[in-house]
């Protein structure tokens, strides 16, 4: 039953990916004016224009261009960057581990602290701890991540000197260096999403704690910790996991900005650079990459659902 | 009563924390070993509140202000919350009206029984598993080893209530409180669950406190009946006595309001008005505004007094 469920979700994800790839393909036509004219300055000669047009394959019929695009996708090729001397796939893969490790760290911070804070607030419902935690969560939600990033740089990097102001140390080079370079950007990115998860975890937990089966568990004389950990939390996890899927999307988007703030050479910086330089193949590849990661995460979320809640497998 | 009481509730009074309006007032009754006592009354009479008060599971907004709840010689009302928790499930267990919402939807039903066996009775896990399967069989579930792995949504309403009963019996309680155990079930399934409760009562001598508004269920199962009205005991009598010669005007009205399957067809007689809610209780007898026999003496609360052998009534009109 779980396998059938997985295949249904996989089919849905494939359709979305196909739509995104179509959008990426149309990008060249969607920008106002002629893509080639935008790339070159006004003084470019007609020969130069024609050469670039041919190099980009834009002189062919739309159908032929589409076939070439999907043909490349099928072989895992995303074309060549106009500016970087390498293929788009190479450029993306090079930076992939950096962005993924940043996003994963931020997600871990957001999920662990967000869920704990939300559950803690629910258990202390109406008390000072509840108000304190929700105040912090609201602050985290309200503050833009780049501002928090700049604040962290000023206080913890420039002021206290505990962390570098930016840059990236590969984990293969030095684990401690990697951790030091990732702490501030991970926190800046994760804390804003933590508030979101905390609020969801709190309301979900409060809802579950009021349900009949929690009273049944009380009637059985089970310990408070058993009731919370074995009965309430697994039921409260379903909405929290949903939010985790949404949060991952926000983190991927947020990493674009945070990579700029902390000068981290990740996919986000690559895409921003490509947009500024109108490096179309890289923009297209970046779009597909982000959509792919997002779909993958949501597929995992759907699977987690089915693992947590057996009723979902029927739907 | 030949054997000693399992449960003695004396003068139990509860109130809303916020407004200090009383809900239960001076509720007094007892349950003997192996006896089934039904607590009946309309919605809002305080039946479920009484069950939760005995379990020590009153909602936060309500607190007990007076009275004792003596179970097997120990006053639960004098114990700390932790000590009451230690008794719950072991000495007294409870099953609820809605078996679907009362079971954890994401936990296998077997696990929901096993956790009682391992944590409350201290069985090792393999023995607990075998015992849980035995219990599932005992409450009439076919292919119990298979159903052990089912989730609640995979079972029918009747089977879910059987699972609830199995989980409640797992810790071998002295007293089982059943709050409207058949209300949410189909009629044919209701009869099966009542049969099961009757069997269990006979086989293991379980004392049963049965909360219900269904007088048919009372006739099926109860030895004695406590009629509750607006949080006070109106009448306590053996079931047969109550059905033959109820004395309190409210009990009589309650009996007159039920449909009859046998005998001449007659119009149903509703009880005019509604049960007063906490904070709007009339002074004196709480049934006075709806009572056809009310007199000036009803302005003061009537005490519970004997109206026959093992028969108590709280009414000025009954001597």
XYZ file of C-alpha atoms in Angstrom:
634
model
C 0.000 0.000 0.000
C 2.904 2.290 0.862
C 4.533 1.525 -2.492
C 1.370 2.421 -4.427
C 1.168 5.626 -2.413
C 4.776 6.424 -3.300
C 4.165 5.889 -7.014
C 1.102 8.155 -7.003
C 3.112 10.956 -5.375
C 6.033 10.332 -7.727
C 3.696 10.729 -10.715
C 2.437 14.042 -9.369
C 5.977 15.293 -8.823
C 6.934 14.312 -12.390
C 4.079 16.396 -13.811
C 5.139 19.452 -11.782
C 8.753 19.018 -12.863
C 7.671 18.844 -16.499
C 5.740 22.107 -16.112
C 8.732 23.815 -14.484
C 11.038 22.611 -17.245
C 8.619 24.069 -19.797
C 8.664 27.367 -17.911
C 12.462 27.316 -17.859
C 12.506 26.661 -21.592
C 10.113 29.561 -22.241
C 12.237 31.894 -20.109
C 14.261 32.967 -23.137
C 11.074 34.161 -24.860
C 9.429 35.523 -21.746
C 12.010 38.239 -21.086
C 11.007 41.451 -22.783
C 12.712 42.085 -26.117
C 15.218 39.876 -27.906
C 17.287 37.705 -25.583
C 20.345 38.040 -27.778
C 20.022 41.836 -27.985
C 19.785 41.975 -24.172
C 22.983 39.951 -23.854
C 25.047 42.101 -26.213
C 25.510 45.820 -25.942
C 23.971 48.173 -28.497
C 27.233 48.492 -30.460
C 27.318 44.780 -31.404
C 27.535 44.132 -35.114
C 24.866 42.081 -36.935
C 27.463 39.316 -37.461
C 28.179 39.090 -33.748
C 24.450 38.991 -33.050
C 23.903 36.224 -35.568
C 26.845 34.223 -34.200
C 25.540 34.340 -30.638
C 22.041 33.536 -31.855
C 23.377 30.438 -33.611
C 25.523 29.482 -30.602
C 22.463 29.617 -28.374
C 20.477 27.669 -30.955
C 17.932 30.471 -31.112
C 18.007 30.551 -34.897
C 16.248 27.231 -35.090
C 12.473 26.732 -35.130
C 10.738 26.793 -31.692
C 9.895 23.117 -32.017
C 13.484 22.170 -32.801
C 14.654 24.271 -29.844
C 12.203 22.514 -27.555
C 13.277 19.094 -28.763
C 16.925 20.057 -28.234
C 16.111 21.321 -24.683
C 14.278 18.175 -23.628
C 16.799 15.981 -25.428
C 19.514 17.602 -23.323
C 17.459 17.231 -20.136
C 16.944 13.545 -20.844
C 20.729 13.099 -21.030
C 21.215 15.225 -17.919
C 22.674 18.140 -19.875
C 21.559 21.665 -19.124
C 23.665 23.437 -21.758
C 26.725 25.613 -21.402
C 27.164 28.755 -19.371
C 27.727 31.832 -21.506
C 30.219 33.321 -19.075
C 31.679 30.549 -16.932
C 33.868 28.294 -18.942
C 31.946 25.114 -18.113
C 28.626 23.344 -18.493
C 25.662 24.422 -16.342
C 25.490 20.971 -14.761
C 29.149 21.225 -13.701
C 28.667 24.702 -12.271
C 25.595 23.567 -10.301
C 27.134 20.327 -9.015
C 30.232 22.187 -7.853
C 28.142 24.459 -5.643
C 25.437 21.983 -4.724
C 27.083 20.609 -1.543
C 27.587 24.143 -0.212
C 23.954 25.191 -0.585
C 22.601 21.842 0.541
C 24.721 21.836 3.684
C 23.648 25.407 4.487
C 19.978 24.619 3.908
C 20.160 21.331 5.807
C 21.821 23.010 8.790
C 19.224 25.797 8.808
C 16.439 23.217 8.510
C 17.848 21.166 11.386
C 18.046 24.296 13.569
C 14.515 25.333 12.616
C 12.971 21.879 13.119
C 14.716 20.902 16.362
C 14.332 24.232 18.128
C 10.987 25.077 16.537
C 9.355 21.787 17.508
C 10.822 21.823 21.026
C 9.760 25.435 21.599
C 6.269 24.793 20.247
C 5.715 21.637 22.293
C 7.185 23.317 25.392
C 4.860 26.293 24.936
C 1.843 24.006 24.519
C 2.670 22.131 27.732
C 3.085 25.435 29.580
C -0.088 26.747 27.960
C -0.992 30.193 29.297
C 2.057 30.414 31.567
C 5.075 32.716 31.369
C 7.152 30.139 29.456
C 4.448 29.927 26.784
C 4.422 33.710 26.405
C 8.215 33.949 26.348
C 8.618 31.224 23.703
C 5.853 32.605 21.506
C 7.323 36.104 21.845
C 10.670 34.814 20.588
C 8.902 32.922 17.788
C 7.022 36.028 16.705
C 10.298 37.991 16.716
C 11.957 35.326 14.571
C 9.023 35.390 12.154
C 9.012 39.155 11.846
C 12.713 39.762 11.301
C 14.059 39.413 7.738
C 16.845 36.821 7.494
C 19.335 39.140 5.745
C 18.942 41.708 8.549
C 19.527 39.007 11.151
C 22.557 37.898 9.119
C 24.014 41.419 9.097
C 23.317 41.776 12.830
C 25.120 38.478 13.506
C 28.119 39.613 11.454
C 28.312 42.887 13.382
C 27.931 41.288 16.829
C 29.525 37.836 16.602
C 32.054 38.289 13.791
C 33.203 41.928 13.898
C 32.390 42.612 17.561
C 33.225 39.428 19.429
C 35.325 37.811 16.721
C 33.939 34.339 17.431
C 33.103 33.569 13.821
C 34.399 34.626 10.390
C 32.430 37.384 8.664
C 31.838 35.204 5.665
C 33.326 32.747 3.217
C 33.110 28.999 3.150
C 35.412 26.220 4.330
C 34.698 22.817 2.745
C 33.965 20.074 5.239
C 36.688 17.950 3.596
C 39.259 20.603 4.461
C 38.391 21.202 8.094
C 35.327 20.161 10.044
C 35.833 22.883 12.650
C 36.385 25.475 9.922
C 33.225 24.341 8.142
C 31.211 24.537 11.347
C 32.593 28.003 12.109
C 31.812 29.291 8.629
C 28.312 27.802 8.645
C 27.111 28.704 12.145
C 26.098 32.330 11.539
C 24.460 31.859 8.125
C 22.744 28.671 9.332
C 21.362 30.472 12.392
C 20.291 33.562 10.428
C 18.467 31.383 7.930
C 17.077 28.879 10.441
C 15.859 31.233 13.157
C 13.371 33.018 10.914
C 11.776 29.698 9.978
C 11.987 28.388 13.537
C 9.266 30.825 14.587
C 6.952 29.453 11.925
C 7.474 25.848 13.010
C 7.189 26.754 16.707
C 3.802 28.370 16.237
C 2.515 25.439 14.213
C 3.903 22.909 16.699
C 2.246 24.754 19.586
C -1.227 24.918 18.054
C -1.000 21.350 16.778
C 0.091 20.059 20.184
C -2.637 22.010 22.006
C -5.192 20.542 19.640
C -3.960 16.995 20.214
C -3.708 17.386 24.009
C -7.426 18.188 24.066
C -8.411 15.038 22.215
C -10.169 12.031 23.674
C -7.338 9.540 23.244
C -5.103 11.661 25.477
C -7.793 11.377 28.167
C -7.845 7.612 27.546
C -4.074 7.520 28.072
C -4.590 9.462 31.317
C -7.303 6.997 32.336
C -4.809 4.173 31.821
C -2.607 5.847 34.417
C 0.328 6.212 32.014
C 3.116 8.601 32.992
C 3.015 12.171 31.756
C 6.120 11.650 29.603
C 4.686 8.499 28.011
C 1.462 10.363 27.185
C 3.297 13.298 25.619
C 6.013 11.389 23.752
C 4.171 8.251 22.657
C 0.609 9.507 22.245
C 0.422 13.269 21.738
C 3.605 14.029 19.791
C 3.207 11.488 16.945
C -0.295 12.851 16.325
C 0.902 16.448 16.488
C 3.696 15.708 13.994
C 1.453 15.560 10.906
C 0.828 19.334 10.612
C 4.408 20.028 11.723
C 5.804 17.870 8.919
C 3.610 19.753 6.415
C 5.145 23.006 7.585
C 8.620 21.509 7.251
C 7.950 21.006 3.535
C 6.900 24.648 3.148
C 9.820 25.841 5.250
C 12.312 24.012 3.028
C 11.080 26.020 0.065
C 11.506 29.238 2.034
C 14.995 28.140 3.123
C 16.075 27.472 -0.469
C 14.832 30.933 -1.454
C 16.373 32.469 1.656
C 19.745 30.820 0.986
C 20.048 32.941 -2.184
C 20.050 36.085 -0.044
C 22.068 34.664 2.861
C 24.792 33.422 0.489
C 25.128 37.014 -0.714
C 25.335 38.386 2.836
C 27.970 35.871 3.942
C 29.793 35.611 0.568
C 29.181 31.875 0.371
C 29.818 30.478 -3.121
C 26.636 28.400 -3.314
C 23.935 27.861 -5.911
C 22.189 31.037 -4.781
C 25.222 33.197 -5.573
C 25.567 31.398 -8.895
C 21.969 32.192 -9.815
C 22.153 35.831 -8.687
C 25.364 36.254 -10.695
C 23.710 34.624 -13.701
C 20.685 36.896 -13.485
C 22.859 40.027 -13.282
C 24.957 38.835 -16.240
C 21.939 37.454 -18.174
C 23.556 34.020 -18.354
C 20.328 32.322 -19.502
C 21.408 28.678 -19.468
C 22.545 29.018 -15.837
C 19.274 30.724 -14.833
C 17.314 27.928 -16.513
C 19.444 25.255 -14.864
C 19.185 26.962 -11.467
C 15.416 27.149 -11.770
C 15.199 23.445 -12.577
C 17.566 22.604 -9.756
C 15.594 24.548 -7.132
C 12.319 23.058 -8.351
C 13.854 19.581 -8.248
C 15.092 19.942 -4.670
C 11.743 21.374 -3.584
C 9.828 18.507 -5.191
C 12.160 15.966 -3.645
C 11.681 17.434 -0.176
C 7.914 17.444 -0.565
C 8.008 13.863 -1.750
C 9.899 12.971 1.419
C 7.323 14.936 3.446
C 4.490 12.988 1.820
C 6.260 9.755 2.639
C 6.806 10.852 6.235
C 3.084 11.568 6.459
C 2.274 8.030 5.472
C 4.795 6.683 7.952
C 3.417 8.816 10.799
C -0.284 8.483 10.032
C -1.512 5.133 8.679
C -4.779 6.730 7.561
C -2.940 8.796 4.929
C -1.951 5.664 2.993
C -5.568 5.233 1.955
C -5.939 8.723 0.547
C -25.276 -6.041 50.022
C -23.439 -9.061 51.273
C -19.883 -8.072 50.280
C -18.016 -4.897 51.163
C -18.156 -1.864 48.913
C -15.484 -1.337 46.268
C -16.291 2.329 45.941
C -17.883 4.716 48.425
C -18.495 8.252 47.231
C -19.603 10.570 50.036
C -20.676 14.197 49.750
C -18.806 14.770 46.489
C -19.082 18.412 45.446
C -17.439 20.120 42.464
C -17.515 23.677 41.197
C -16.404 25.768 38.254
C -13.153 27.469 39.236
C -14.031 30.742 37.556
C -17.550 31.365 38.859
C -17.579 28.939 41.835
C -20.940 27.702 40.527
C -21.501 24.186 41.869
C -21.891 21.319 39.419
C -22.064 18.185 41.572
C -23.393 18.729 45.084
C -23.182 16.246 47.920
C -23.245 13.186 45.665
C -23.278 10.049 47.823
C -23.483 6.421 46.700
C -21.544 3.172 46.821
C -20.732 0.208 44.606
C -20.306 -3.276 46.061
C -17.924 -5.952 44.818
C -19.218 -7.371 41.530
C -22.113 -4.971 41.498
C -23.261 -2.880 38.533
C -24.510 0.552 39.432
C -26.044 2.661 36.701
C -25.896 6.435 36.946
C -28.754 7.875 34.895
C -29.999 11.328 34.046
C -30.534 13.708 31.172
C -27.725 15.479 29.346
C -26.281 18.029 31.744
C -27.226 16.094 34.862
C -23.551 15.666 35.779
C -23.230 11.936 34.998
C -20.016 12.222 33.031
C -18.646 14.775 35.487
C -19.175 12.244 38.265
C -17.274 9.592 36.300
C -14.378 11.950 35.630
C -14.336 13.083 39.273
C -14.030 9.475 40.450
C -11.214 8.918 37.934
C -9.453 12.090 39.073
C -9.679 13.392 35.507
C -11.777 16.518 36.015
C -11.154 19.197 33.380
C -8.906 22.048 34.517
C -11.824 24.461 34.782
C -13.522 22.334 37.450
C -12.359 21.412 40.929
C -13.556 19.208 43.744
C -14.395 21.264 46.830
C -15.697 18.628 49.228
C -16.381 14.940 49.683
C -14.465 11.693 49.658
C -13.963 8.993 47.028
C -12.985 5.837 48.889
C -11.768 3.039 46.630
C -10.857 -0.230 48.323
C -10.311 1.546 51.629
C -8.232 4.488 50.324
C -9.638 7.982 49.928
C -8.565 9.069 46.433
C -9.579 12.630 47.265
C -6.859 12.768 49.924
C -4.110 11.530 47.598
C -1.759 13.652 45.504
C -2.232 13.846 41.733
C 0.714 11.484 41.259
C -0.698 8.914 43.671
C -4.080 9.023 41.921
C -2.279 8.507 38.591
C -0.618 5.409 40.033
C -4.060 4.011 40.937
C -5.677 4.863 37.637
C -5.625 1.978 35.221
C -4.673 -0.427 38.034
C -7.484 -0.055 40.564
C -9.980 1.687 38.370
C -10.290 1.904 34.601
C -12.621 3.703 32.247
C -14.094 3.254 28.788
C -15.624 6.077 26.805
C -18.528 6.839 24.536
C -16.663 7.333 21.246
C -14.272 4.410 20.757
C -12.863 5.943 17.564
C -11.690 9.197 19.123
C -10.799 7.469 22.399
C -8.173 5.332 20.662
C -4.904 6.811 19.427
C -5.331 6.841 15.612
C -1.642 6.398 14.789
C -0.850 3.575 17.233
C -1.609 -0.088 16.575
C -4.435 -1.296 18.815
C -2.220 -4.080 20.183
C 0.322 -1.532 21.371
C -2.424 0.412 23.129
C -3.169 -2.677 25.208
C 0.457 -3.744 25.610
C 1.467 -0.385 27.088
C -0.909 -0.994 29.988
C 0.489 -4.481 30.535
C 4.147 -3.473 30.463
C 3.872 -0.159 32.244
C 1.086 -0.834 34.711
C 1.373 -4.563 35.357
C 5.101 -4.823 34.698
C 4.932 -7.728 32.251
C 7.940 -8.271 29.959
C 7.115 -7.336 26.377
C 6.747 -10.842 24.903
C 4.432 -11.892 27.719
C 2.517 -8.635 27.341
C 2.014 -9.360 23.668
C 0.640 -12.823 24.360
C -1.591 -11.446 27.117
C -2.887 -8.641 24.866
C -3.810 -11.168 22.182
C -5.531 -13.303 24.838
C -7.473 -10.225 26.017
C -8.507 -9.362 22.457
C -9.838 -12.885 22.133
C -11.528 -12.608 25.543
C -13.504 -9.505 24.487
C -14.758 -11.394 21.444
C -12.470 -10.236 18.654
C -12.015 -12.905 15.989
C -8.453 -13.612 14.770
C -6.954 -11.582 17.645
C -3.315 -12.127 16.616
C -4.078 -10.489 13.274
C -6.158 -7.665 14.723
C -3.373 -6.964 17.225
C -1.516 -5.222 14.381
C -4.528 -3.233 13.119
C -4.928 0.517 13.441
C -8.184 1.825 14.951
C -9.524 3.063 11.602
C -9.257 -0.469 10.228
C -11.754 -1.793 12.789
C -15.542 -1.452 13.077
C -17.127 0.632 15.842
C -18.024 -2.433 17.870
C -14.523 -3.877 17.576
C -13.012 -0.566 18.647
C -15.143 -0.570 21.786
C -14.026 -4.164 22.422
C -10.427 -2.984 22.122
C -11.169 -0.203 24.638
C -12.618 -2.784 27.020
C -9.592 -5.051 26.555
C -7.239 -2.139 27.323
C -9.318 -1.246 30.387
C -9.272 -4.850 31.646
C -5.545 -5.219 30.962
C -4.519 -3.920 34.367
C -7.141 -6.020 36.169
C -8.999 -3.101 37.783
C -11.407 -3.522 40.724
C -13.795 -1.013 39.211
C -14.628 -0.287 35.584
C -16.335 2.981 34.745
C -18.203 2.854 31.444
C -19.347 6.259 30.162
C -22.159 5.686 27.637
C -20.324 2.626 26.271
C -22.950 1.795 23.646
C -24.356 5.192 22.673
C -22.180 5.635 19.587
C -22.808 2.101 18.280
C -25.385 0.465 16.012
C -28.273 -1.187 17.828
C -27.192 -4.770 17.081
C -23.636 -3.974 18.137
C -24.960 -2.326 21.312
C -26.546 -5.610 22.325
C -23.263 -7.476 21.708
C -21.274 -5.030 23.842
C -23.849 -5.258 26.642
C -23.608 -9.060 26.472
C -19.843 -8.797 26.709
C -20.020 -6.505 29.750
C -22.487 -8.886 31.424
C -20.182 -11.860 30.759
C -17.160 -10.057 32.145
C -19.099 -9.023 35.215
C -20.101 -12.626 35.844
C -16.725 -14.197 35.043
C -14.317 -11.878 36.805
C -16.625 -10.269 39.354
C -15.937 -6.806 38.005
C -17.642 -3.883 39.735
C -19.136 -1.653 37.071
C -20.182 1.983 37.208
C -22.336 2.476 34.152
C -23.040 6.022 33.010
C -26.010 6.106 30.654
C -29.142 7.951 29.651
C -30.555 4.795 28.091
C -33.005 3.099 30.451
C -32.976 0.037 28.193
C -29.272 -0.403 29.002
C -30.088 0.033 32.697
C -32.715 -2.714 32.530
C -30.226 -5.026 30.784
C -27.297 -4.621 33.093
C -27.791 -2.674 36.306
C -28.241 -4.072 39.827
C -28.829 -0.659 41.321
C -29.545 2.763 39.856
C -28.466 6.239 40.927
C -30.735 8.894 39.400
C -28.832 12.151 39.083
C -30.555 15.468 38.491
C -28.668 18.767 38.023
C -25.693 17.445 39.969
C -27.623 16.041 42.921
C -28.761 12.504 43.678
C -32.536 12.346 43.254
C -33.064 8.668 43.980
C -31.083 5.476 44.587
C -32.831 2.121 44.297
C -32.352 -1.445 43.100
C -33.065 -1.523 39.360
C -36.201 -3.637 39.700
C -37.570 -1.366 42.429
C -36.936 1.705 40.325
C -38.696 0.292 37.267
C -41.670 -0.923 39.360
C -42.068 1.868 41.850
C -39.865 4.891 41.340
C -40.709 7.519 43.947
C -38.982 10.724 42.892
C -41.089 12.801 40.440
C -38.047 13.162 38.183
C -37.407 9.406 38.080
C -41.074 8.817 37.309
C -41.003 11.429 34.542
C -37.819 9.864 33.139
C -39.469 6.425 33.057
C -42.615 7.863 31.454
C -40.618 9.562 28.722
C -39.126 6.393 27.242
C -40.693 4.582 24.306
C -42.127 1.121 24.969
C -41.761 -1.813 22.635
C -44.465 -3.865 24.356
C -47.950 -3.227 25.661
C -50.433 -0.667 24.410
C -49.005 2.065 22.238
C -49.112 5.352 24.095
C -47.854 8.860 23.444
C -44.367 9.636 24.727
C -44.429 11.987 27.671
C -41.594 14.532 27.495
C -40.315 16.296 30.593
C -41.077 19.974 30.078
C -38.161 22.402 30.320
C -34.455 21.636 30.548
C -31.882 20.784 33.197
C -30.639 24.021 34.786
C -26.989 24.760 34.073
C -24.246 25.586 36.576
C -24.775 29.089 37.917
C -28.526 29.119 37.226
C -29.476 26.447 39.772
C -32.769 27.193 41.545
C -32.629 27.466 45.323
C -34.034 24.496 47.230
C -34.944 21.439 45.179
C -33.336 21.777 41.769
C -36.201 19.961 40.053
C -38.817 22.352 41.500
C -39.335 24.513 38.342
C -40.200 21.402 36.295
C -42.069 19.502 38.997
C -45.846 19.099 39.049
C -45.832 18.241 42.750
C -43.860 21.268 43.908
C -44.989 22.935 47.132
C -43.607 25.700 49.350
C -41.448 23.233 51.268
C -39.471 22.625 48.056
C -37.817 26.022 48.562
C -35.307 24.270 50.815
C -33.193 21.393 49.465
C -34.721 17.969 50.262
C -32.414 15.512 52.072
C -31.881 11.956 50.824
C -34.033 9.730 53.024
C -35.177 6.123 53.089
C -38.293 5.302 51.096
C -38.092 1.522 51.468
C -35.476 -1.239 51.794
C -32.263 -0.119 50.067
C -34.220 2.745 48.537
C -33.298 6.431 49.011
C -35.179 9.456 47.694
C -34.548 13.188 47.888
C -38.043 14.648 47.677
C -40.294 16.435 50.178
C -43.407 14.921 48.588
C -42.228 11.362 49.341
C -42.629 10.225 52.946
